């Protein structure tokens, strides 16, 4: 079946349910395509007359445009109008909107902890059989568990990211004869060599992210906990089977502090240690391009920030302007362990058209559509890695699909909101600002909810 794409695909208009969300960026405004659409891949979802599904989430700007484009053929073929509203305040407001009966039909939730909070409130619709069938076919049990609360499966994963990439200039490494570090000690030695040369600081770091300032620092800590102490301790930490101020966590903080609290190591091209707090995470790595720093710790999604307006002015490749290597293991023979994140489209309205959209979003068809548009990856095993937009993202998908990879979800996203989206973030800011490791981890431990 082929149909002619209709009119202008407007996604910027908010649905009634998301009207209260503050519009903080472009949410997708696609020009009329005018081309025929092959609907054979979408026949299984059925057709709907005068059906509209509203979606809210944190995805903004260029990424929002690509999100809207990823489902445009599905919308055309099924007749469902999909209105997407992105907002930087989504995470802070979605529970309030749900309690007031004003949530969007679907919320793209970036944190399992937030999913759990919404489920506890009784606002979520369990996933349909179609969604669960796709998850069972295309995702690992670990990923399915992140969309499950108290034995009920609520949402499939959407996109994914791998945390712990160290971005660098391949040209600078080659000119200086630097090798990619094989261990954490090698990384320390490389950083010290760069610092000793004296012409620039090794690292550039930005922790500023509005109300979420501090989260990039939590990623550092999580990566070190996993590499220094392994997945069992990591799991015990995020579930509070061991206290937040356990000596093993203190060790991870102190190891990261050798960089983030050290004026010899940061903040290249930006300023002293204190500037990490005011520098936006989106721009903190860019001084690498000017030779003002050499290393930047950030997730796979940072690929988009090298060309924020799209295009390929900055080439992300092992022989290009910029590339990334994973934070190395503690010992060279350690198994590959990575942290990462993702999103989960939860439903607030029980309707066939809502589940049709959610079933499509959990499919390999959607995942390949979105990955092909660039800048993101997915842990969906039906994704062809070669559809990714760069060598680094191809590698990232292969890591996620490798059954030998030890993957752990972003720890702060798994912790209760009072910790993972509050005291851990503010604690990082206090810590970088001069507070001792012990006082910060003690304060965070004290904030952990009693039940």
CSV table of N, CA and C in Angstrom, one decimal, residues 205-364:
chain,number,residue,atom,x,y,z
A,205,UNK,N,35.9,20.4,31.2
A,205,UNK,CA,34.8,19.8,31.9
A,205,UNK,C,33.7,20.9,32.1
A,206,UNK,N,32.4,20.5,31.9
A,206,UNK,CA,31.3,21.4,32.1
A,206,UNK,C,30.2,20.6,32.9
A,207,UNK,N,29.8,21.2,34.0
A,207,UNK,CA,28.8,20.5,34.8
A,207,UNK,C,27.5,21.2,34.8
A,208,UNK,N,27.4,22.4,34.1
A,208,UNK,CA,26.2,23.2,34.2
A,208,UNK,C,25.1,22.6,33.3
A,209,UNK,N,23.9,22.5,33.8
A,209,UNK,CA,22.8,21.9,33.1
A,209,UNK,C,21.5,22.4,33.7
A,210,UNK,N,21.4,23.7,33.9
A,210,UNK,CA,20.2,24.2,34.5
A,210,UNK,C,19.9,23.6,35.9
A,211,UNK,N,18.6,23.2,36.1
A,211,UNK,CA,18.3,22.6,37.4
A,211,UNK,C,19.0,21.3,37.6
A,212,UNK,N,19.5,20.7,36.6
A,212,UNK,CA,20.2,19.4,36.7
A,212,UNK,C,21.7,19.6,36.8
A,213,UNK,N,22.2,20.8,37.1
A,213,UNK,CA,23.7,21.0,37.1
A,213,UNK,C,24.3,20.0,38.1
A,214,UNK,N,25.4,19.4,37.7
A,214,UNK,CA,26.1,18.4,38.4
A,214,UNK,C,26.0,17.0,37.8
A,215,UNK,N,25.0,16.8,37.0
A,215,UNK,CA,24.9,15.4,36.5
A,215,UNK,C,26.1,14.9,35.7
A,216,UNK,N,26.8,15.7,34.9
A,216,UNK,CA,27.9,15.1,34.2
A,216,UNK,C,29.0,14.6,35.2
A,217,UNK,N,29.1,15.2,36.4
A,217,UNK,CA,30.0,14.7,37.4
A,217,UNK,C,29.5,13.3,38.0
A,218,UNK,N,28.2,13.1,38.1
A,218,UNK,CA,27.7,11.8,38.5
A,218,UNK,C,28.1,10.7,37.6
A,219,UNK,N,28.2,11.1,36.3
A,219,UNK,CA,28.6,10.1,35.3
A,219,UNK,C,30.0,9.6,35.5
A,220,UNK,N,30.9,10.6,35.9
A,220,UNK,CA,32.3,10.2,36.2
A,220,UNK,C,32.3,9.2,37.3
A,221,UNK,N,31.6,9.5,38.4
A,221,UNK,CA,31.6,8.7,39.6
A,221,UNK,C,31.1,7.3,39.3
A,222,UNK,N,30.0,7.2,38.5
A,222,UNK,CA,29.4,5.9,38.2
A,222,UNK,C,30.4,5.1,37.4
A,223,UNK,N,31.1,5.7,36.4
A,223,UNK,CA,32.0,5.0,35.6
A,223,UNK,C,33.2,4.4,36.4
A,224,UNK,N,33.6,5.2,37.4
A,224,UNK,CA,34.7,4.7,38.3
A,224,UNK,C,34.2,3.6,39.2
A,225,UNK,N,33.0,3.7,39.8
A,225,UNK,CA,32.5,2.7,40.6
A,225,UNK,C,32.5,1.3,39.9
A,226,UNK,N,32.0,1.4,38.6
A,226,UNK,CA,31.8,0.2,37.8
A,226,UNK,C,33.2,-0.4,37.5
A,227,UNK,N,34.2,0.4,37.1
A,227,UNK,CA,35.5,-0.1,36.7
A,227,UNK,C,36.3,-0.5,37.9
A,228,UNK,N,36.3,0.2,39.0
A,228,UNK,CA,37.1,-0.1,40.2
A,228,UNK,C,36.6,-1.3,40.9
A,229,UNK,N,35.2,-1.4,41.0
A,229,UNK,CA,34.6,-2.4,42.0
A,229,UNK,C,33.7,-3.4,41.3
A,230,UNK,N,33.4,-3.2,40.0
A,230,UNK,CA,32.6,-4.2,39.4
A,230,UNK,C,31.1,-4.1,39.5
A,231,UNK,N,30.3,-4.9,38.7
A,231,UNK,CA,28.9,-4.7,38.6
A,231,UNK,C,28.1,-5.0,39.9
A,232,UNK,N,28.6,-6.0,40.7
A,232,UNK,CA,27.9,-6.3,41.9
A,232,UNK,C,27.9,-5.2,42.9
A,233,UNK,N,29.0,-4.5,43.1
A,233,UNK,CA,29.1,-3.4,44.0
A,233,UNK,C,28.2,-2.2,43.4
A,234,UNK,N,28.3,-2.1,42.1
A,234,UNK,CA,27.5,-1.0,41.4
A,234,UNK,C,26.0,-1.2,41.7
A,235,UNK,N,25.6,-2.5,41.6
A,235,UNK,CA,24.2,-2.8,41.8
A,235,UNK,C,23.8,-2.5,43.3
A,236,UNK,N,24.7,-2.9,44.2
A,236,UNK,CA,24.4,-2.7,45.6
A,236,UNK,C,24.3,-1.2,46.0
A,237,UNK,N,25.2,-0.5,45.3
A,237,UNK,CA,25.2,1.0,45.6
A,237,UNK,C,23.9,1.7,45.1
A,238,UNK,N,23.5,1.4,43.9
A,238,UNK,CA,22.3,2.1,43.4
A,238,UNK,C,21.0,1.6,44.0
A,239,UNK,N,21.0,0.4,44.6
A,239,UNK,CA,19.8,0.0,45.3
A,239,UNK,C,19.9,0.1,46.8
A,240,UNK,N,21.0,0.7,47.3
A,240,UNK,CA,21.2,1.1,48.7
A,240,UNK,C,21.4,-0.2,49.5
A,241,UNK,N,21.9,-1.3,49.0
A,241,UNK,CA,22.3,-2.4,49.8
A,241,UNK,C,23.6,-2.1,50.5
A,242,UNK,N,24.4,-1.2,49.9
A,242,UNK,CA,25.5,-0.6,50.7
A,242,UNK,C,25.2,0.9,50.7
A,243,UNK,N,25.7,1.5,51.8
A,243,UNK,CA,25.4,3.0,51.9
A,243,UNK,C,26.1,3.8,50.8
A,244,UNK,N,25.6,5.0,50.6
A,244,UNK,CA,26.2,5.8,49.6
A,244,UNK,C,27.6,6.2,50.0
A,245,UNK,N,27.9,6.2,51.3
A,245,UNK,CA,29.2,6.6,51.8
A,245,UNK,C,30.1,5.4,52.1
A,246,UNK,N,29.8,4.3,51.5
A,246,UNK,CA,30.7,3.1,51.6
A,246,UNK,C,32.1,3.5,51.2
A,247,UNK,N,33.1,2.9,51.8
A,247,UNK,CA,34.5,3.2,51.4
A,247,UNK,C,34.8,3.0,50.0
A,248,UNK,N,34.1,2.0,49.3
A,248,UNK,CA,34.4,1.8,47.9
A,248,UNK,C,33.9,2.9,47.0
A,249,UNK,N,32.8,3.6,47.5
A,249,UNK,CA,32.3,4.8,46.7
A,249,UNK,C,33.2,6.0,47.0
A,250,UNK,N,33.7,6.1,48.2
A,250,UNK,CA,34.7,7.1,48.6
A,250,UNK,C,35.9,7.0,47.7
A,251,UNK,N,36.4,5.8,47.5
A,251,UNK,CA,37.5,5.5,46.6
A,251,UNK,C,37.3,6.0,45.2
A,252,UNK,N,36.1,5.8,44.7
A,252,UNK,CA,35.8,6.2,43.3
A,252,UNK,C,35.7,7.8,43.3
A,253,UNK,N,35.1,8.4,44.3
A,253,UNK,CA,35.1,9.9,44.3
A,253,UNK,C,36.6,10.4,44.3
A,254,UNK,N,37.4,9.8,45.2
A,254,UNK,CA,38.8,10.4,45.3
A,254,UNK,C,39.6,10.2,44.0
A,255,UNK,N,39.3,9.0,43.3
A,255,UNK,CA,40.0,8.8,42.0
A,255,UNK,C,39.6,9.9,41.0
A,256,UNK,N,38.3,10.2,40.9
A,256,UNK,CA,37.8,11.2,40.0
A,256,UNK,C,38.3,12.6,40.4
A,257,UNK,N,38.4,12.8,41.7
A,257,UNK,CA,38.9,14.0,42.3
A,257,UNK,C,40.3,14.4,41.8
A,258,UNK,N,41.1,13.3,41.5
A,258,UNK,CA,42.4,13.6,41.0
A,258,UNK,C,42.4,14.4,39.7
A,259,UNK,N,41.2,14.4,39.0
A,259,UNK,CA,41.1,15.3,37.8
A,259,UNK,C,40.2,16.5,38.2
A,260,UNK,N,39.0,16.3,38.6
A,260,UNK,CA,38.0,17.4,38.7
A,260,UNK,C,38.3,18.4,39.9
A,261,UNK,N,39.1,18.0,40.8
A,261,UNK,CA,39.4,18.9,41.9
A,261,UNK,C,40.9,19.4,41.8
A,262,UNK,N,41.5,19.2,40.7
A,262,UNK,CA,42.9,19.4,40.5
A,262,UNK,C,43.2,20.6,39.5
A,263,UNK,N,43.7,21.7,39.9
A,263,UNK,CA,43.9,22.8,39.0
A,263,UNK,C,44.9,22.5,37.9
A,264,UNK,N,45.8,21.5,38.1
A,264,UNK,CA,46.7,21.1,37.1
A,264,UNK,C,46.0,20.4,35.9
A,265,UNK,N,44.8,19.8,36.2
A,265,UNK,CA,44.1,19.0,35.3
A,265,UNK,C,43.0,19.7,34.5
A,266,UNK,N,42.3,20.6,35.2
A,266,UNK,CA,41.2,21.3,34.6
A,266,UNK,C,41.3,22.8,34.8
A,267,UNK,N,40.7,23.7,34.0
A,267,UNK,CA,39.7,23.4,33.0
A,267,UNK,C,40.2,24.1,31.7
A,268,UNK,N,40.8,23.3,30.8
A,268,UNK,CA,41.5,23.8,29.6
A,268,UNK,C,40.6,24.6,28.7
A,269,UNK,N,41.0,25.8,28.4
A,269,UNK,CA,40.3,26.7,27.5
A,269,UNK,C,39.1,27.4,28.2
A,270,UNK,N,38.9,27.2,29.5
A,270,UNK,CA,37.8,27.7,30.1
A,270,UNK,C,38.2,28.5,31.4
A,271,UNK,N,39.0,27.9,32.3
A,271,UNK,CA,39.4,28.7,33.5
A,271,UNK,C,39.9,27.7,34.5
A,272,UNK,N,39.7,28.1,35.8
A,272,UNK,CA,40.2,27.2,36.9
A,272,UNK,C,39.1,26.1,37.2
A,273,UNK,N,39.4,25.4,38.3
A,273,UNK,CA,38.5,24.3,38.8
A,273,UNK,C,37.0,24.8,38.9
A,274,UNK,N,36.8,26.0,39.5
A,274,UNK,CA,35.5,26.5,39.7
A,274,UNK,C,34.6,26.7,38.5
A,275,UNK,N,35.3,26.9,37.3
A,275,UNK,CA,34.5,27.1,36.1
A,275,UNK,C,33.8,25.9,35.6
A,276,UNK,N,34.1,24.7,36.2
A,276,UNK,CA,33.3,23.5,35.8
A,276,UNK,C,31.9,23.7,36.1
A,277,UNK,N,31.6,24.4,37.2
A,277,UNK,CA,30.2,24.5,37.6
A,277,UNK,C,29.4,25.4,36.7
A,278,UNK,N,30.0,26.4,36.1
A,278,UNK,CA,29.3,27.4,35.3
A,278,UNK,C,29.4,27.1,33.8
A,279,UNK,N,30.3,26.2,33.4
A,279,UNK,CA,30.4,25.9,32.0
A,279,UNK,C,29.3,24.8,31.6
A,280,UNK,N,28.5,25.2,30.6
A,280,UNK,CA,27.5,24.3,30.1
A,280,UNK,C,28.1,23.0,29.6
A,281,UNK,N,27.5,21.9,29.9
A,281,UNK,CA,28.0,20.6,29.4
A,281,UNK,C,28.0,20.5,27.9
A,282,UNK,N,27.0,21.2,27.3
A,282,UNK,CA,26.9,21.1,25.8
A,282,UNK,C,28.2,21.7,25.1
A,283,UNK,N,28.8,22.7,25.7
A,283,UNK,CA,30.0,23.3,25.0
A,283,UNK,C,31.3,23.0,25.6
A,284,UNK,N,31.3,22.3,26.7
A,284,UNK,CA,32.6,22.1,27.5
A,284,UNK,C,33.7,21.4,26.7
A,285,UNK,N,33.3,20.5,25.8
A,285,UNK,CA,34.3,19.8,25.0
A,285,UNK,C,34.9,20.5,23.9
A,286,UNK,N,34.3,21.6,23.5
A,286,UNK,CA,34.7,22.3,22.2
A,286,UNK,C,36.1,22.8,22.2
A,287,UNK,N,36.7,23.2,23.4
A,287,UNK,CA,38.1,23.7,23.4
A,287,UNK,C,39.1,22.7,22.8
A,288,UNK,N,38.7,21.4,22.7
A,288,UNK,CA,39.6,20.4,22.1
A,288,UNK,C,39.9,20.8,20.7
A,289,UNK,N,38.9,21.4,20.0
A,289,UNK,CA,39.1,21.7,18.6
A,289,UNK,C,40.1,22.9,18.4
A,290,UNK,N,40.3,23.7,19.4
A,290,UNK,CA,41.3,24.8,19.4
A,290,UNK,C,42.6,24.4,20.1
A,291,UNK,N,42.7,23.2,20.5
A,291,UNK,CA,44.0,22.8,21.2
A,291,UNK,C,44.1,23.3,22.6
A,292,UNK,N,43.0,23.7,23.2
A,292,UNK,CA,43.1,24.3,24.5
A,292,UNK,C,42.9,23.3,25.6
A,293,UNK,N,42.4,22.1,25.3
A,293,UNK,CA,42.4,21.0,26.2
A,293,UNK,C,42.5,19.7,25.3
A,294,UNK,N,42.7,18.6,25.9
A,294,UNK,CA,42.9,17.4,25.0
A,294,UNK,C,42.0,16.3,25.3
A,295,UNK,N,41.2,16.3,26.4
A,295,UNK,CA,40.4,15.2,26.8
A,295,UNK,C,39.1,15.7,27.4
A,296,UNK,N,38.0,15.0,27.0
A,296,UNK,CA,36.6,15.5,27.5
A,296,UNK,C,35.8,14.2,27.7
A,297,UNK,N,35.3,14.0,29.0
A,297,UNK,CA,34.5,12.9,29.3
A,297,UNK,C,33.0,13.2,29.1
A,298,UNK,N,32.4,12.4,28.2
A,298,UNK,CA,31.0,12.6,27.9
A,298,UNK,C,30.4,11.5,27.1
A,299,UNK,N,29.1,11.3,27.1
A,299,UNK,CA,28.5,10.1,26.5
A,299,UNK,C,28.5,10.2,24.9
A,300,UNK,N,28.1,9.0,24.4
A,300,UNK,CA,28.1,8.9,22.9
A,300,UNK,C,27.2,10.0,22.3
A,301,UNK,N,26.1,10.4,23.0
A,301,UNK,CA,25.3,11.4,22.3
A,301,UNK,C,26.0,12.8,22.1
A,302,UNK,N,27.2,12.9,22.7
A,302,UNK,CA,27.9,14.2,22.5
A,302,UNK,C,28.3,14.4,21.1
A,303,UNK,N,28.2,13.3,20.3
A,303,UNK,CA,28.6,13.4,18.8
A,303,UNK,C,27.8,14.6,18.2
A,304,UNK,N,26.5,14.7,18.6
A,304,UNK,CA,25.7,15.8,18.0
A,304,UNK,C,26.3,17.2,18.3
A,305,UNK,N,26.9,17.3,19.5
A,305,UNK,CA,27.3,18.7,19.9
A,305,UNK,C,28.5,19.2,19.2
A,306,UNK,N,29.2,18.3,18.5
A,306,UNK,CA,30.3,18.8,17.7
A,306,UNK,C,29.8,19.6,16.4
A,307,UNK,N,28.6,19.3,16.0
A,307,UNK,CA,28.0,20.0,14.9
A,307,UNK,C,26.6,20.3,15.3
A,308,UNK,N,26.4,21.3,16.2
A,308,UNK,CA,25.1,21.5,16.8
A,308,UNK,C,24.0,21.9,15.8
A,309,UNK,N,24.4,22.4,14.7
A,309,UNK,CA,23.4,22.8,13.7
A,309,UNK,C,23.2,21.7,12.6
A,310,UNK,N,23.8,20.6,12.8
A,310,UNK,CA,23.8,19.5,11.8
A,310,UNK,C,25.0,19.7,10.9
A,311,UNK,N,25.0,18.9,9.8
A,311,UNK,CA,26.1,19.0,8.9
A,311,UNK,C,27.4,18.2,9.4
A,312,UNK,N,28.5,18.4,8.7
A,312,UNK,CA,29.7,17.6,9.0
A,312,UNK,C,30.9,18.5,9.0
A,313,UNK,N,30.8,19.7,9.4
A,313,UNK,CA,32.0,20.6,9.5
A,313,UNK,C,33.1,20.0,10.4
A,314,UNK,N,32.7,19.5,11.5
A,314,UNK,CA,33.6,18.7,12.4
A,314,UNK,C,33.4,17.2,12.1
A,315,UNK,N,34.5,16.6,11.7
A,315,UNK,CA,34.4,15.2,11.3
A,315,UNK,C,34.6,14.3,12.6
A,316,UNK,N,33.6,13.4,12.9
A,316,UNK,CA,33.8,12.5,14.0
A,316,UNK,C,34.2,11.2,13.4
A,317,UNK,N,35.5,10.9,13.5
A,317,UNK,CA,36.1,9.6,13.0
A,317,UNK,C,37.4,9.4,13.6
A,318,UNK,N,37.9,8.1,13.5
A,318,UNK,CA,39.2,7.8,14.1
A,318,UNK,C,40.3,8.5,13.3
A,319,UNK,N,40.1,8.9,12.1
A,319,UNK,CA,41.0,9.7,11.3
A,319,UNK,C,40.5,11.1,11.0
A,320,UNK,N,39.5,11.6,11.8
A,320,UNK,CA,38.9,12.9,11.6
A,320,UNK,C,39.3,13.9,12.6
A,321,UNK,N,38.5,14.9,12.8
A,321,UNK,CA,38.8,16.0,13.8
A,321,UNK,C,38.7,15.6,15.2
A,322,UNK,N,37.7,14.7,15.5
A,322,UNK,CA,37.4,14.3,16.9
A,322,UNK,C,37.0,12.8,16.9
A,323,UNK,N,37.3,12.2,18.0
A,323,UNK,CA,36.9,10.8,18.1
A,323,UNK,C,36.8,10.5,19.6
A,324,UNK,N,36.4,9.3,20.0
A,324,UNK,CA,36.3,9.0,21.4
A,324,UNK,C,36.8,7.5,21.7
A,325,UNK,N,37.4,7.4,22.9
A,325,UNK,CA,37.7,6.0,23.4
A,325,UNK,C,37.0,5.9,24.7
A,326,UNK,N,36.6,4.7,25.1
A,326,UNK,CA,36.0,4.4,26.3
A,326,UNK,C,36.9,4.6,27.5
A,327,UNK,N,36.4,5.1,28.6
A,327,UNK,CA,37.2,5.2,29.8
A,327,UNK,C,37.7,3.7,30.1
A,328,UNK,N,39.1,3.6,30.2
A,328,UNK,CA,39.6,2.2,30.2
A,328,UNK,C,39.3,1.5,31.5
A,329,UNK,N,39.5,0.2,31.5
A,329,UNK,CA,39.3,-0.6,32.8
A,329,UNK,C,40.4,-0.3,33.8
A,330,UNK,N,40.2,-0.8,35.0
A,330,UNK,CA,41.2,-0.7,36.0
A,330,UNK,C,42.4,-1.5,35.6
A,331,UNK,N,42.2,-2.7,35.1
A,331,UNK,CA,43.3,-3.6,34.7
A,331,UNK,C,43.0,-4.0,33.2
A,332,UNK,N,44.1,-4.2,32.5
A,332,UNK,CA,44.0,-4.4,31.1
A,332,UNK,C,43.1,-5.6,30.7
A,333,UNK,N,43.1,-6.7,31.6
A,333,UNK,CA,42.3,-7.9,31.3
A,333,UNK,C,40.9,-7.9,31.7
A,334,UNK,N,40.5,-6.8,32.3
A,334,UNK,CA,39.1,-6.7,32.8
A,334,UNK,C,38.1,-6.8,31.7
A,335,UNK,N,36.9,-7.4,31.9
A,335,UNK,CA,35.9,-7.5,30.8
A,335,UNK,C,35.3,-6.1,30.5
A,336,UNK,N,34.8,-5.9,29.3
A,336,UNK,CA,34.3,-4.6,28.9
A,336,UNK,C,33.0,-4.3,29.7
A,337,UNK,N,33.1,-3.2,30.5
A,337,UNK,CA,32.0,-2.7,31.3
A,337,UNK,C,31.7,-1.3,30.9
A,338,UNK,N,30.4,-1.0,30.7
A,338,UNK,CA,30.0,0.4,30.3
A,338,UNK,C,28.7,0.8,31.1
A,339,UNK,N,28.6,2.0,31.3
A,339,UNK,CA,27.3,2.6,31.8
A,339,UNK,C,26.6,3.3,30.6
A,340,UNK,N,25.4,3.5,30.8
A,340,UNK,CA,24.6,4.1,29.7
A,340,UNK,C,23.3,4.6,30.2
A,341,UNK,N,22.5,5.1,29.2
A,341,UNK,CA,21.2,5.6,29.5
A,341,UNK,C,20.2,5.3,28.4
A,342,UNK,N,19.0,5.8,28.6
A,342,UNK,CA,18.0,5.6,27.5
A,342,UNK,C,16.7,6.2,28.0
A,343,UNK,N,15.7,6.1,27.1
A,343,UNK,CA,14.4,6.6,27.4
A,343,UNK,C,13.3,5.6,27.3
A,344,UNK,N,12.1,5.8,27.9
A,344,UNK,CA,11.0,4.9,28.0
A,344,UNK,C,9.7,5.6,27.7
A,345,UNK,N,9.0,5.3,26.6
A,345,UNK,CA,7.7,6.0,26.3
A,345,UNK,C,6.6,5.4,27.2
A,346,UNK,N,6.2,6.0,28.2
A,346,UNK,CA,5.2,5.5,29.1
A,346,UNK,C,3.8,6.1,28.6
A,347,UNK,N,2.8,5.4,28.9
A,347,UNK,CA,1.4,5.8,28.5
A,347,UNK,C,0.6,6.3,29.6
A,348,UNK,N,-0.1,7.4,29.4
A,348,UNK,CA,-1.0,8.0,30.4
A,348,UNK,C,-2.5,7.8,30.0
A,349,UNK,N,-2.7,7.4,28.7
A,349,UNK,CA,-4.1,7.3,28.2
A,349,UNK,C,-4.2,5.9,27.6
A,350,UNK,N,-5.3,5.2,28.0
A,350,UNK,CA,-5.5,3.8,27.5
A,350,UNK,C,-6.3,3.9,26.2
A,351,UNK,N,-5.7,3.8,25.1
A,351,UNK,CA,-6.4,3.9,23.8
A,351,UNK,C,-5.6,3.1,22.7
A,352,UNK,N,-6.3,2.6,21.8
A,352,UNK,CA,-5.7,1.8,20.7
A,352,UNK,C,-4.6,2.5,19.9
A,353,UNK,N,-4.9,3.8,19.6
A,353,UNK,CA,-4.0,4.6,18.9
A,353,UNK,C,-2.7,4.9,19.6
A,354,UNK,N,-2.8,5.0,21.0
A,354,UNK,CA,-1.7,5.2,21.8
A,354,UNK,C,-0.8,4.0,21.8
A,355,UNK,N,-1.4,2.8,21.9
A,355,UNK,CA,-0.6,1.6,21.9
A,355,UNK,C,-0.1,1.3,20.5
A,356,UNK,N,-0.8,1.7,19.5
A,356,UNK,CA,-0.2,1.5,18.1
A,356,UNK,C,1.1,2.3,18.0
A,357,UNK,N,1.1,3.6,18.5
A,357,UNK,CA,2.3,4.4,18.5
A,357,UNK,C,3.4,3.7,19.3
A,358,UNK,N,3.1,3.3,20.5
A,358,UNK,CA,4.1,2.7,21.4
A,358,UNK,C,4.6,1.4,20.8
A,359,UNK,N,3.8,0.6,20.2
A,359,UNK,CA,4.2,-0.6,19.5
A,359,UNK,C,5.2,-0.3,18.4
A,360,UNK,N,4.9,0.7,17.6
A,360,UNK,CA,5.8,1.1,16.5
A,360,UNK,C,7.1,1.6,17.1
A,361,UNK,N,7.1,2.4,18.2
A,361,UNK,CA,8.3,2.9,18.8
A,361,UNK,C,9.2,1.8,19.3
A,362,UNK,N,8.6,0.6,19.7
A,362,UNK,CA,9.4,-0.5,20.2
A,362,UNK,C,9.9,-1.4,19.1
A,363,UNK,N,9.6,-1.1,17.9
A,363,UNK,CA,10.0,-2.0,16.8
A,363,UNK,C,11.4,-1.8,16.2
A,364,UNK,N,11.9,-2.8,15.5
A,364,UNK,CA,13.1,-2.6,14.8
A,364,UNK,C,13.0,-1.6,13.7
